[in-house]
Amino acid sequence: MPSPVPGHRGPGPSPGEVRHHRTAGRRGPTARRRAARTGQYLALLGYLVFLAFPLLWLVSTAFKPPRELASLHPGWIPDHPTLDNFRQAFDEQPLLRSAGNSLIASLAAAVITVAIATPMAYVMARHHRSALSRAATGWIVVSQAFPFVLVIIPLFLVLKEVRLIDSLSGLIMVYVVWSLPFALWMLAGYARAVPRELEEAAAVDGAGRLRVLVSVTMPLLTPGIVATALFAFITAWNEFFFALVLLKSPRKQTMPIILTHFIGTEGVADLGPLAAASLLATLPSLVLFALIQRRITSGTLAGAVKH
Amino acid sequence: MRRRTLLAASATGALLSGCAPERRRGTGGRITLRFQSLAWQQESVVANKQLVGEWNAAHPDIRVEYVQGSWDGVHDQLLTSFEGGEAPDIIHDATDDLADFAYGGYLADLTDLLPRRLKDEIPPRTWQTATFDGGVHGVPFLQEPRVLIANRTLLERARVRIPTAERPWSWAEFEDAAEELTRDGTYGVAWPLKEPVSATLNLSLSTGGKVFHRGTDGKVTVRFDAADQRVPRVIHDQLGGDRTAARTTLGMGGSDTLPGFFGGKYAMVPLGFSYRQQVVQQAPKGFAWTVLPSPAGPGGDQRQGVSPQTLSIAADSPYQREAARFIDFFLRPPHMVRLARGDWMLPTGRTALRDPALRTRRHGWATGTSLAGQLRPAPAQTVRGYPEWKDKVATPALQEYYSGAIGMGELRERLVDDGNLVLARYQR
């Protein structure tokens, strides 16, 4: 116990000490918060660099002449940038036609997948405790475990029976079926996040079932629908194996198939044109994502319901 | 992957029967044959398309449709097409990929379909590469030996004897030369060993190595005796013993070694003959390089295994005779030369091999053509179960051996004991 000091008003600290103590107390956590935030930003930056590296390297490679591609000390910036790789890629392969085929297949697959998955996902979300819903969820999980090679031959025979081999329609059908389980699962999660109370409030205000779905539920589901469509699009855009097996006519081949034409035996590749064509193949996905990423925002429901 | 696909195919094939292919006969009796080509280098694609165009111009009643395939995933794609009865009429592939298709009855036996001219043009030992179960299931038309692509400046500086096809290095001389060339941060050799099995097996023919031995009952067993061990031991010692080979290339493919080769890190790289195209395209200006024959075994034995590229006809094709006529046209000697030059490979035909364009010293063509007589069927390609043996047993075992993780004893044990268990399943 310290001895009393003259002028001291009791055992507690003086007002000055209290002020000092409070500021110090505030400054401590603030400094820690700043350090944590800086750490977060650094980690995020590292993650961004990690993610962006392959894309940036692809861009760099696409503009390098052959001799620079085989350099022992490759640099980021080409010493003699060239468009020859792009010219060669366009000269050798029907890139535009294959990109068009990929675009048709991917857009159609995305639209149809979302059109089928949205109502199904809503029903699953609203009745997620029913046995049927649980069984459907189980089926979705199991279906994701089937390897391509297990289904490809039966699928091929079925499509052949209905004359859909070597047609984009058949390929789109396969993409829809292949994407549907995961899309359903994804959308059901979004649908479950839409509070029932909002729908009930709209119903109390006199809105009918359809009006509730159109005016209340759908706008809130939009980010989920966009994200699911994007998933279906990118899955179809990048898909190789089904397209390889199901499409025979050169006129119908998609982008991933055309890209393999730059690759020879034992993995030997015509690296420059392959990089150029690959860069072009990544652009639609990037552009699409850039255009609609703002639609995929969380927080649209913030404050909608007071729990 | 292949085996899994094959299992899936046989399982579903048993349950589902494919339908007979539709006859693609057009109006006026004109027919269309589908030819799936795996040509991928620009000159090669051009040569293929030109020949198809020439055929179509001369044969309006038998039209050939050129379909561009790719080596990537071709086995699975063909297998599915065969199962579904939708295979191309004329199929471009390689002999090491044909065994499953041939034994599965997917490919036509060409014995009675091919003209005498073509049969006589290709040596009997080359026909062996595409002979399965007594039937010829493909026409081997392009092949590539493994050669040493070497930095000429470093060779001259080290004053080692430059080997020729007539006087190749023995394996011991090759080891000595690699030692001479290893100096100032340069390794004598870079072995790209991402896919170690085919290089090891095919080069081992020169020392009498076979690995696969067929008994009188027709069954194949794996052995790994002294003759089989010579080449792997050389590679292992260069990597881990005298350090004349760069260990960094253990996981590399052939193309990955080229930057180091151009940069003077490696003096020699054992590569397939067609890699010369990449060297020509990518080498820095003024870079001096040369093509040397692979080292020879006892008595100058330069034999090595190859898996030639082939043209086959689908068993389901309703136009096998017409397809055989097209193949005969496609592989006439001057055409074979065009195809070989396009792919930077060697033709299998005797007449084509004599063509002056393939005898030039430029870019090492002459070295390659002088090796043509020494090329033999790769030891493994007629062995059922080889793909599984390669993927599950040989590749990991050889990679561990070359990296120094296991010794020769354990390598032998795994290749033989585990290998024979795998092969036995295919030979019941």
XYZ file of C-alpha atoms in Angstrom:
735
model
C 0.000 0.000 0.000
C 1.689 3.292 -0.982
C 1.888 6.098 1.530
C -0.519 9.004 1.000
C 0.951 11.918 -0.979
C 0.069 15.575 -0.114
C -2.571 16.954 -2.438
C -3.622 13.502 -3.359
C -7.351 13.025 -3.254
C -7.526 9.435 -2.245
C -6.297 6.179 -3.447
C -7.506 6.616 -7.071
C -5.507 8.204 -9.845
C -5.578 11.928 -10.470
C -7.728 13.307 -13.338
C -4.588 13.921 -15.418
C -3.461 10.381 -14.843
C -6.894 9.138 -15.791
C -6.836 11.168 -19.044
C -3.337 9.931 -19.808
C -4.306 6.373 -18.983
C -7.399 6.542 -21.205
C -5.472 7.901 -24.193
C -2.723 5.383 -23.735
C -5.354 2.717 -23.475
C -6.967 3.915 -26.702
C -3.645 4.320 -28.507
C -2.584 0.767 -27.685
C -5.513 -0.969 -29.342
C -5.424 1.523 -32.254
C -1.785 0.724 -32.976
C -2.565 -2.976 -32.776
C -5.523 -2.508 -35.093
C -3.365 -0.605 -37.565
C -0.714 -3.317 -37.482
C -3.369 -5.986 -37.982
C -4.888 -4.045 -40.868
C -1.452 -3.589 -42.460
C -0.849 -7.308 -42.071
C -4.186 -8.048 -43.685
C -3.396 -5.795 -46.625
C 0.018 -7.371 -47.055
C -1.495 -10.863 -46.985
C -4.118 -9.764 -49.492
C -1.441 -8.268 -51.724
C 0.547 -11.493 -51.551
C -2.559 -13.469 -52.449
C -3.287 -11.148 -55.376
C 0.274 -11.520 -56.666
C -0.035 -15.300 -56.324
C -3.300 -15.277 -58.270
C -2.197 -12.797 -60.893
C 1.224 -14.298 -61.599
C 0.090 -16.962 -64.123
C -2.046 -14.452 -65.996
C 0.701 -11.836 -66.128
C 3.199 -14.472 -67.237
C 0.768 -15.562 -69.946
C 0.533 -11.963 -71.188
C 4.320 -11.661 -71.155
C 4.786 -14.969 -73.012
C 2.198 -14.119 -75.649
C 4.266 -11.130 -76.808
C 7.701 -12.783 -76.767
C 9.512 -14.001 -79.875
C 10.642 -17.677 -79.848
C 14.222 -16.885 -78.881
C 13.140 -15.031 -75.765
C 10.836 -17.891 -74.779
C 13.852 -20.164 -74.523
C 15.966 -17.695 -72.571
C 17.672 -18.970 -69.450
C 16.807 -15.720 -67.664
C 13.336 -14.789 -68.877
C 12.119 -11.296 -68.074
C 8.650 -9.906 -67.506
C 8.891 -7.354 -70.265
C 9.759 -8.764 -73.711
C 12.942 -7.238 -75.153
C 11.468 -7.361 -78.643
C 7.679 -7.497 -78.233
C 5.933 -9.041 -81.196
C 2.447 -9.799 -82.430
C 3.712 -12.755 -84.474
C 2.374 -15.270 -81.963
C -1.140 -13.867 -82.397
C -0.760 -13.834 -86.189
C 0.458 -17.422 -86.197
C -2.314 -18.542 -83.858
C -4.976 -16.973 -86.100
C -3.313 -18.289 -89.259
C -3.064 -21.856 -88.017
C -6.313 -22.327 -86.129
C -9.896 -21.086 -86.482
C -9.787 -19.181 -83.199
C -12.726 -16.862 -83.847
C -15.016 -19.647 -84.969
C -14.094 -21.806 -81.987
C -14.534 -18.841 -79.632
C -17.986 -18.319 -81.132
C -18.849 -21.973 -80.540
C -17.592 -21.755 -76.963
C -19.577 -18.581 -76.406
C -22.810 -20.107 -77.707
C -22.353 -23.268 -75.652
C -21.354 -21.428 -72.480
C -24.036 -18.726 -72.602
C -26.755 -21.245 -73.399
C -25.546 -23.572 -70.649
C -25.475 -20.708 -68.134
C -28.942 -19.403 -69.006
C -30.602 -22.835 -69.056
C -28.861 -23.945 -65.865
C -30.015 -20.864 -63.993
C -33.539 -21.078 -65.425
C -33.897 -24.648 -64.174
C -31.954 -24.256 -60.932
C -33.650 -21.112 -59.597
C -37.146 -22.484 -58.913
C -35.741 -25.813 -57.778
C -33.322 -24.137 -55.392
C -36.104 -21.987 -53.952
C -38.257 -25.019 -53.256
C -35.313 -26.837 -51.688
C -34.530 -23.852 -49.506
C -38.073 -23.402 -48.308
C -38.579 -27.095 -47.596
C -35.085 -27.993 -46.566
C -36.236 -30.098 -43.652
C -38.319 -32.441 -45.797
C -37.029 -35.909 -46.651
C -37.247 -35.139 -50.362
C -35.053 -32.077 -49.991
C -32.506 -34.016 -47.947
C -32.501 -36.785 -50.553
C -32.000 -34.221 -53.316
C -29.089 -32.677 -51.437
C -27.568 -36.128 -50.961
C -27.913 -36.847 -54.667
C -26.195 -33.540 -55.478
C -23.227 -34.397 -53.282
C -22.936 -37.930 -54.704
C -23.262 -36.762 -58.306
C -20.203 -34.556 -57.884
C -18.118 -37.646 -57.185
C -18.653 -39.290 -60.602
C -15.535 -39.088 -62.759
C -15.989 -38.035 -66.386
C -14.641 -41.294 -67.746
C -17.319 -43.278 -65.962
C -20.205 -41.532 -67.688
C -18.764 -40.615 -71.033
C -19.445 -43.825 -72.955
C -23.076 -44.305 -71.805
C -23.615 -40.602 -72.407
C -22.111 -40.896 -75.868
C -24.408 -43.793 -76.731
C -27.494 -42.017 -75.407
C -26.689 -38.843 -77.337
C -26.035 -40.905 -80.421
C -29.479 -42.488 -80.116
C -31.121 -39.058 -80.063
C -28.823 -37.805 -82.846
C -27.125 -35.182 -80.710
C -23.526 -36.301 -81.254
C -21.454 -33.672 -83.006
C -23.905 -30.898 -82.229
C -23.648 -27.900 -79.924
C -27.173 -28.671 -78.683
C -25.982 -32.035 -77.351
C -22.946 -30.435 -75.757
C -25.087 -27.729 -74.133
C -27.397 -30.408 -72.753
C -24.421 -32.208 -71.216
C -23.080 -28.984 -69.721
C -26.457 -28.169 -68.175
C -26.771 -31.620 -66.649
C -23.190 -31.483 -65.416
C -23.493 -28.006 -63.864
C -27.014 -28.358 -62.495
C -26.298 -30.199 -59.212
C -23.656 -27.748 -58.049
C -25.679 -24.764 -59.292
C -28.658 -26.045 -57.357
C -26.627 -26.431 -54.220
C -25.126 -22.986 -54.640
C -28.463 -21.271 -55.299
C -30.226 -23.094 -52.466
C -27.735 -21.486 -50.099
C -28.586 -18.034 -51.461
C -32.310 -18.787 -51.312
C -32.051 -19.871 -47.686
C -30.485 -16.486 -46.911
C -33.640 -14.680 -48.074
C -35.655 -14.178 -44.863
C -39.143 -15.650 -44.859
C -40.242 -12.642 -42.804
C -39.836 -10.373 -45.827
C -42.098 -12.582 -47.906
C -44.577 -12.772 -45.051
C -44.524 -8.990 -44.635
C -45.262 -8.569 -48.348
C -48.095 -11.088 -48.076
C -49.534 -9.205 -45.100
C -49.431 -6.070 -47.241
C -51.631 -7.879 -49.744
C -49.161 -9.168 -52.294
C -50.061 -12.468 -53.955
C -47.678 -15.446 -54.162
C -46.400 -14.545 -57.632
C -46.040 -10.874 -56.704
C -44.023 -11.832 -53.638
C -41.707 -14.006 -55.706
C -41.240 -11.431 -58.462
C -41.028 -8.275 -56.362
C -39.418 -9.502 -53.149
C -37.644 -12.805 -53.545
C -36.136 -12.501 -57.028
C -34.400 -9.130 -56.485
C -32.807 -10.501 -53.346
C -31.764 -13.665 -55.180
C -30.164 -11.728 -58.051
C -26.580 -11.826 -56.720
C -26.884 -15.572 -56.250
C -28.335 -16.047 -59.725
C -25.550 -13.986 -61.254
C -22.880 -15.898 -59.346
C -24.418 -19.216 -60.361
C -24.685 -18.155 -64.004
C -21.059 -17.107 -63.911
C -20.074 -20.462 -62.442
C -22.012 -22.331 -65.153
C -20.536 -20.122 -67.877
C -16.927 -20.552 -66.774
C -17.374 -24.297 -66.252
C -18.665 -24.683 -69.817
C -16.149 -22.236 -71.292
C -13.189 -24.149 -69.879
C -14.542 -27.681 -70.392
C -12.363 -29.904 -72.561
C -13.121 -33.606 -72.254
C -16.804 -33.725 -73.231
C -16.185 -31.359 -76.124
C -13.262 -33.490 -77.285
C -15.327 -36.658 -77.317
C -18.708 -35.335 -78.479
C -17.706 -32.949 -81.263
C -16.219 -34.346 -84.460
C -16.666 -31.662 -87.084
C -13.888 -29.073 -87.200
C -16.567 -26.392 -87.683
C -18.080 -27.132 -84.266
C -14.992 -27.445 -82.098
C -14.732 -25.226 -79.047
C -11.831 -23.147 -77.798
C -10.218 -25.668 -75.392
C -10.066 -28.243 -78.205
C -8.423 -25.769 -80.549
C -5.846 -24.880 -77.897
C -4.661 -28.497 -77.765
C -3.772 -28.274 -81.451
C -0.720 -26.288 -80.400
C 0.483 -29.232 -78.298
C 2.338 -32.222 -79.710
C 3.647 -35.507 -78.409
C 5.193 -35.762 -74.952
C 3.801 -32.354 -74.027
C 5.928 -30.453 -76.543
C 4.145 -27.209 -77.312
C 4.306 -24.339 -79.735
C 4.539 -22.046 -76.741
C 4.201 -18.581 -78.278
C 1.025 -19.168 -80.318
C -0.370 -21.320 -77.495
C 0.107 -18.442 -75.026
C -1.428 -15.976 -77.462
C -4.464 -18.181 -78.060
C -4.792 -18.951 -74.351
C -4.739 -15.251 -73.543
C -7.564 -14.668 -76.003
C -9.414 -17.596 -74.446
C -9.262 -16.067 -70.976
C -10.564 -12.660 -72.064
C -14.307 -13.443 -72.295
C -14.367 -14.824 -68.760
C -12.465 -11.817 -67.447
C -14.665 -9.324 -69.293
C -17.841 -11.052 -68.180
C -16.662 -11.136 -64.594
C -15.657 -7.481 -64.712
C -19.085 -6.538 -66.065
C -21.168 -8.406 -63.547
C -19.013 -8.635 -60.467
C -20.712 -5.588 -58.968
C -23.974 -7.522 -59.070
C -22.448 -10.153 -56.838
C -22.491 -8.083 -53.717
C -23.291 -9.200 -50.282
C -25.136 -6.963 -47.896
C -28.177 -6.394 -50.080
C -30.193 -7.722 -47.198
C -28.461 -5.684 -44.548
C -30.994 -4.069 -42.289
C -33.930 -5.640 -44.103
C -35.050 -7.515 -41.052
C -34.720 -6.645 -37.452
C -34.128 -9.767 -35.396
C -6.326 -42.794 -66.851
C -6.208 -45.088 -69.832
C -6.905 -48.156 -67.764
C -9.739 -46.505 -65.934
C -11.262 -45.511 -69.214
C -10.808 -48.965 -70.584
C -12.512 -50.489 -67.559
C -15.377 -48.062 -67.916
C -15.555 -48.859 -71.589
C -15.622 -52.587 -71.144
C -18.176 -52.350 -68.358
C -20.519 -50.153 -70.314
C -19.728 -51.904 -73.547
C -20.968 -55.099 -72.025
C -24.210 -53.437 -71.029
C -24.763 -51.259 -74.023
C -24.287 -52.299 -77.580
C -23.035 -49.746 -80.071
C -24.956 -49.218 -83.229
C -23.665 -49.907 -86.670
C -22.201 -46.810 -88.246
C -24.263 -44.980 -90.780
C -22.881 -45.387 -94.236
C -21.721 -42.000 -95.394
C -22.581 -42.518 -99.024
C -23.589 -39.332 -100.750
C -25.557 -38.840 -103.914
C -24.267 -40.442 -107.080
C -22.361 -43.126 -105.181
C -19.845 -40.655 -103.759
C -18.477 -41.631 -100.361
C -16.792 -39.612 -97.633
C -13.988 -40.940 -95.459
C -13.082 -39.196 -92.229
C -9.346 -38.893 -91.597
C -8.372 -37.759 -88.107
C -4.851 -36.389 -88.207
C -2.746 -35.570 -85.159
C -0.306 -33.395 -87.086
C 0.323 -30.264 -85.036
C 3.425 -28.475 -86.316
C 2.622 -25.844 -88.907
C 4.582 -27.454 -91.760
C 3.156 -30.842 -90.926
C -0.453 -29.640 -90.908
C 0.130 -27.930 -94.240
C 1.626 -31.119 -95.736
C -1.287 -33.225 -94.442
C -3.928 -30.861 -95.779
C -2.181 -30.539 -99.139
C -2.079 -34.309 -99.584
C -5.755 -34.616 -98.669
C -6.518 -31.864 -101.180
C -4.534 -33.648 -103.879
C -6.378 -36.900 -103.184
C -9.765 -35.210 -103.320
C -8.889 -33.544 -106.604
C -7.906 -36.882 -108.139
C -10.693 -38.979 -106.585
C -13.982 -37.099 -106.729
C -15.928 -40.286 -105.883
C -13.986 -40.959 -102.636
C -13.809 -37.722 -100.695
C -11.560 -37.533 -97.642
C -12.574 -35.140 -94.888
C -9.617 -33.876 -92.865
C -10.369 -33.757 -89.130
C -7.817 -32.106 -86.886
C -7.236 -34.150 -83.742
C -4.719 -33.620 -80.983
C -2.327 -35.859 -79.110
C -3.754 -34.608 -75.845
C -6.508 -37.020 -74.804
C -6.525 -38.908 -78.097
C -6.698 -42.333 -76.458
C -9.872 -41.568 -74.511
C -11.423 -39.784 -77.449
C -10.779 -42.712 -79.790
C -11.948 -45.248 -77.253
C -15.263 -43.445 -76.820
C -15.653 -43.114 -80.572
C -14.977 -46.822 -81.065
C -17.471 -47.773 -78.367
C -20.092 -45.501 -79.889
C -19.435 -46.674 -83.429
C -18.429 -43.173 -84.471
C -14.705 -43.577 -85.008
C -12.986 -41.883 -87.943
C -12.322 -44.208 -90.894
C -8.610 -43.401 -90.973
C -6.859 -42.956 -87.656
C -3.515 -41.315 -86.966
C -1.881 -42.560 -83.760
C 1.337 -44.153 -82.490
C 2.243 -47.797 -82.060
C 2.565 -47.545 -78.282
C -1.098 -46.517 -78.123
C -2.442 -49.194 -80.463
C -2.194 -52.374 -78.382
C -5.444 -51.917 -76.444
C -7.340 -50.931 -79.587
C -5.914 -53.791 -81.613
C -6.596 -56.441 -78.971
C -10.021 -54.898 -78.398
C -10.968 -55.522 -82.027
C -11.419 -51.839 -82.837
C -8.873 -51.701 -85.646
C -9.036 -53.476 -88.980
C -6.365 -56.032 -89.843
C -4.586 -54.446 -92.788
C -2.797 -57.602 -93.962
C -5.046 -58.143 -96.993
C -5.966 -54.504 -97.523
C -2.584 -52.968 -98.257
C -0.910 -53.147 -101.674
C 2.356 -55.021 -102.165
C 4.179 -51.756 -102.953
C 3.539 -50.344 -99.504
C 4.258 -53.631 -97.760
C 7.637 -53.878 -99.464
C 8.462 -50.247 -98.858
C 8.568 -50.591 -95.064
C 11.079 -52.988 -93.445
C 9.697 -56.087 -91.648
C 11.125 -54.990 -88.275
C 9.126 -51.763 -88.590
C 5.942 -53.652 -89.437
C 6.500 -55.534 -86.175
C 5.809 -52.344 -84.253
C 2.201 -52.389 -85.454
C 1.646 -56.150 -85.415
C -0.570 -57.408 -82.622
C -1.949 -60.885 -82.223
C -0.715 -61.817 -85.691
C -2.503 -58.957 -87.443
C -1.155 -55.676 -88.794
C -3.245 -52.911 -87.254
C -1.462 -49.803 -88.441
C 0.965 -48.574 -91.076
C 4.043 -47.165 -89.327
C 5.123 -44.129 -91.324
C 7.105 -41.706 -89.146
C 9.627 -42.466 -86.419
C 12.168 -40.616 -84.359
C 15.365 -41.918 -82.839
C 16.721 -40.429 -79.655
C 19.847 -38.372 -80.367
C 22.254 -36.170 -78.442
C 21.738 -32.516 -79.272
C 25.039 -30.916 -78.347
C 26.648 -27.504 -77.989
C 29.339 -27.585 -80.697
C 31.403 -24.790 -79.177
C 31.692 -26.612 -75.852
C 32.501 -29.898 -77.599
C 35.341 -28.294 -79.528
C 36.638 -26.506 -76.462
C 36.729 -29.743 -74.460
C 38.515 -31.468 -77.381
C 36.501 -34.619 -77.048
C 36.202 -36.920 -80.046
C 33.072 -36.061 -81.985
C 31.097 -39.278 -82.470
C 29.551 -40.161 -85.822
C 26.986 -42.735 -86.892
C 29.879 -44.873 -88.171
C 31.952 -44.398 -84.997
C 29.577 -43.629 -82.140
C 30.607 -43.260 -78.509
C 30.381 -46.312 -76.335
C 28.512 -45.706 -73.089
C 31.865 -45.531 -71.296
C 33.162 -42.926 -73.768
C 29.958 -40.985 -73.327
C 30.554 -40.908 -69.561
C 34.121 -39.732 -70.126
C 32.999 -37.034 -72.556
C 30.380 -35.808 -70.097
C 33.117 -35.559 -67.483
C 35.341 -33.547 -69.838
C 32.453 -31.232 -70.626
C 31.564 -30.621 -66.971
C 33.364 -27.433 -65.989
C 32.805 -23.746 -65.104
C 29.188 -24.214 -64.084
C 28.376 -26.314 -67.145
C 27.100 -29.856 -66.820
C 28.129 -32.375 -69.433
C 24.611 -33.635 -69.932
C 20.998 -32.915 -68.966
C 18.685 -35.906 -68.832
C 15.044 -34.749 -69.033
C 13.490 -37.440 -66.869
C 9.912 -36.352 -66.356
C 8.951 -39.456 -68.371
C 11.875 -41.755 -67.591
C 10.473 -45.084 -68.760
C 10.499 -44.856 -72.538
C 13.959 -43.215 -72.640
C 15.424 -45.851 -70.328
C 13.832 -48.846 -72.051
C 14.458 -47.691 -75.611
C 18.114 -46.770 -75.064
C 18.713 -50.028 -73.193
C 18.283 -51.987 -76.424
C 21.838 -50.956 -77.312
C 23.206 -52.864 -74.313
C 20.981 -55.859 -74.989
C 18.342 -54.837 -72.449
C 14.831 -56.073 -73.119
C 13.031 -55.957 -69.748
C 10.016 -57.745 -71.245
C 10.518 -61.389 -72.148
C 7.921 -63.418 -74.002
C 7.857 -67.113 -73.132
C 6.955 -70.023 -75.395
C 3.421 -69.867 -74.042
C 3.184 -66.280 -75.304
C 3.094 -64.827 -71.809
C 5.307 -61.851 -70.997
C 7.351 -61.499 -67.832
C 9.543 -58.660 -66.581
C 13.245 -59.267 -65.962
C 15.859 -56.706 -65.009
C 19.249 -58.286 -65.568
C 22.744 -56.868 -66.056
C 22.074 -55.844 -69.675
C 18.916 -54.014 -68.610
C 20.730 -52.243 -65.788
C 23.605 -50.740 -67.789
C 21.889 -47.590 -69.097
C 19.948 -46.761 -65.891
C 23.198 -47.134 -63.968
C 24.993 -44.680 -66.276
C 22.227 -42.100 -65.819
C 22.126 -42.675 -62.058
C 25.897 -42.311 -61.709
C 25.979 -39.152 -63.796
C 23.273 -37.612 -61.624
C 24.427 -38.712 -58.203
C 27.990 -40.011 -58.589
C 30.327 -37.892 -60.673
C 27.683 -35.143 -60.983
C 28.244 -34.724 -64.704
C 24.473 -34.483 -65.185
C 22.281 -31.726 -63.746
C 19.923 -32.961 -61.049
C 17.561 -30.054 -61.711
C 16.374 -31.692 -64.938
C 15.054 -34.782 -63.147
C 11.491 -33.479 -63.312
C 11.774 -31.722 -66.662
C 10.334 -32.537 -70.043
C 12.525 -32.238 -73.129
C 11.479 -28.668 -73.976
C 12.229 -27.503 -70.439
C 15.912 -28.280 -70.850
C 16.375 -26.078 -73.921
C 16.787 -22.710 -72.131
C 19.609 -24.203 -70.048
C 21.103 -25.774 -73.158
C 21.064 -22.457 -75.035
C 22.430 -20.692 -71.946
C 25.446 -23.002 -71.785
C 24.372 -24.772 -68.590
C 24.297 -28.156 -70.320
C 26.605 -29.296 -73.088
C 24.438 -32.175 -74.324
C 20.761 -33.089 -74.082
C 19.422 -36.521 -75.118
C 16.204 -35.746 -76.987
C 13.922 -37.055 -79.690
C 14.972 -36.238 -83.255
C 12.033 -33.867 -83.792
C 13.234 -31.498 -81.053
C 15.599 -30.058 -83.661
C 12.679 -27.980 -84.891
C 12.481 -26.213 -81.523
C 16.244 -25.754 -81.448
C 16.171 -24.135 -84.888
C 13.272 -21.913 -83.865
C 14.491 -20.891 -80.419
C 18.287 -20.980 -80.408
C 19.974 -17.591 -79.956
C 21.538 -16.133 -83.091
C 24.980 -17.611 -83.675
C 24.428 -20.552 -81.337
C 26.408 -23.512 -82.707
C 24.821 -26.897 -82.194
C 25.095 -30.354 -83.650
C 23.302 -33.689 -83.629
C 25.203 -36.722 -82.337
C 24.101 -40.357 -82.352
C 23.145 -41.882 -79.019
C 25.875 -43.954 -77.334
C 26.298 -47.515 -78.553
C 26.441 -50.767 -76.645
C 28.967 -53.602 -76.954
C 30.325 -54.032 -80.480
C 28.977 -50.623 -81.548
C 25.375 -51.769 -81.125
C 23.245 -48.708 -81.910
C 19.855 -50.341 -81.697
C 17.172 -48.366 -79.953
C 13.463 -48.751 -79.516
C 10.968 -46.507 -81.275
C 7.200 -46.198 -81.365
C 6.411 -44.971 -84.878
C 3.383 -42.900 -85.757
C 0.790 -44.965 -87.581
C -2.228 -44.816 -89.843
C -4.945 -47.345 -89.020
C -8.418 -48.130 -90.284
C -11.387 -48.515 -87.951
C -12.827 -52.029 -87.888
C -16.287 -50.446 -88.050
C -15.547 -48.511 -91.221
C -17.718 -49.651 -94.103
C -15.100 -48.380 -96.546
C -11.950 -50.190 -95.513
C -10.718 -50.807 -99.069
C -11.137 -47.154 -100.005
C -9.411 -46.103 -96.791
C -6.505 -48.430 -97.607
C -6.271 -46.858 -101.066
C -6.046 -43.428 -99.476
C -3.312 -44.606 -97.076
C -1.383 -46.040 -100.012
C -1.620 -42.672 -101.781
C -0.821 -40.705 -98.628
C 2.334 -42.735 -97.986
C 3.900 -42.753 -101.439
C 7.636 -42.062 -101.091
C 7.581 -38.369 -102.110
C 4.603 -37.805 -99.818
C 6.333 -39.567 -96.948
C 9.277 -37.211 -97.411
C 6.955 -34.203 -97.178
C 5.366 -35.568 -94.026
C 8.740 -36.382 -92.464
C 10.115 -32.924 -93.180
C 6.964 -31.338 -91.787
C 7.303 -33.237 -88.520
C 11.130 -33.204 -88.388
C 11.077 -36.983 -88.123
C 12.309 -39.923 -90.176
C 10.087 -41.721 -92.663
C 9.879 -45.493 -92.340
C 9.874 -46.125 -96.112
C 13.122 -47.236 -97.716
C 12.731 -45.033 -100.810
C 11.784 -41.974 -98.788
C 14.813 -42.449 -96.555
C 17.074 -42.226 -99.621
C 15.684 -38.824 -100.601
C 18.462 -36.187 -100.761
C 16.344 -33.767 -98.743
C 16.694 -36.105 -95.764
C 20.391 -36.811 -96.353
C 21.620 -33.279 -95.866
C 23.964 -32.536 -92.980
C 22.000 -29.374 -92.264
C 20.144 -29.569 -88.932
C 21.472 -33.089 -88.369
C 19.201 -34.824 -90.891
C 22.030 -37.066 -92.079
C 22.786 -38.267 -88.557
C 19.169 -39.292 -88.103
C 18.806 -41.087 -91.419
C 22.014 -43.019 -90.795
C 20.425 -44.383 -87.601
C 17.239 -45.530 -89.326
C 18.517 -49.062 -89.881
C 19.134 -49.480 -86.174
C 15.616 -48.646 -85.033
C 13.589 -51.473 -83.542
C 10.123 -51.803 -82.025
C 10.093 -50.368 -78.515
C 10.314 -53.365 -76.178
C 7.084 -52.579 -74.399
C 4.543 -51.691 -76.993
C 3.037 -55.091 -77.732
C 2.837 -55.895 -74.019
C -0.679 -55.824 -72.636
C -0.730 -53.977 -69.343
C 2.336 -51.911 -70.220
C 0.574 -48.556 -69.642
C -0.349 -49.605 -66.106
C 3.107 -51.048 -65.447
C 4.610 -47.797 -66.675
C 2.357 -45.475 -64.674
C 2.103 -47.400 -61.421
C 5.390 -49.260 -61.173
C 8.165 -48.153 -63.508
C 7.803 -44.354 -63.516
C 7.868 -43.897 -59.715
C 10.544 -46.568 -59.246
C 12.867 -45.089 -61.875
C 12.306 -41.548 -60.620
C 13.222 -42.627 -57.102
C 16.267 -44.509 -58.370
C 17.518 -41.586 -60.435
C 16.993 -39.170 -57.562
C 19.035 -41.438 -55.282
C 16.154 -42.372 -52.983
C 16.507 -46.102 -53.698
C 19.313 -48.306 -54.957
C 19.580 -50.730 -57.855
C 18.443 -53.655 -55.696
C 15.172 -52.080 -54.747
C 14.630 -50.764 -58.275
C 15.018 -54.282 -59.639
C 12.686 -55.686 -56.986
C 9.949 -53.211 -57.765
C 10.186 -53.405 -61.539
C 10.173 -57.194 -61.511
C 8.024 -58.245 -58.537
C 5.408 -55.497 -58.680
C 5.625 -55.422 -62.469
C 4.889 -59.093 -62.928
C 1.897 -58.839 -60.626
C 0.487 -56.120 -62.890
C 1.179 -58.002 -66.137
C -0.276 -61.242 -64.755
C -3.697 -59.612 -64.486
C -3.699 -58.969 -68.224
C -2.585 -62.458 -69.197
C -5.002 -64.742 -67.381
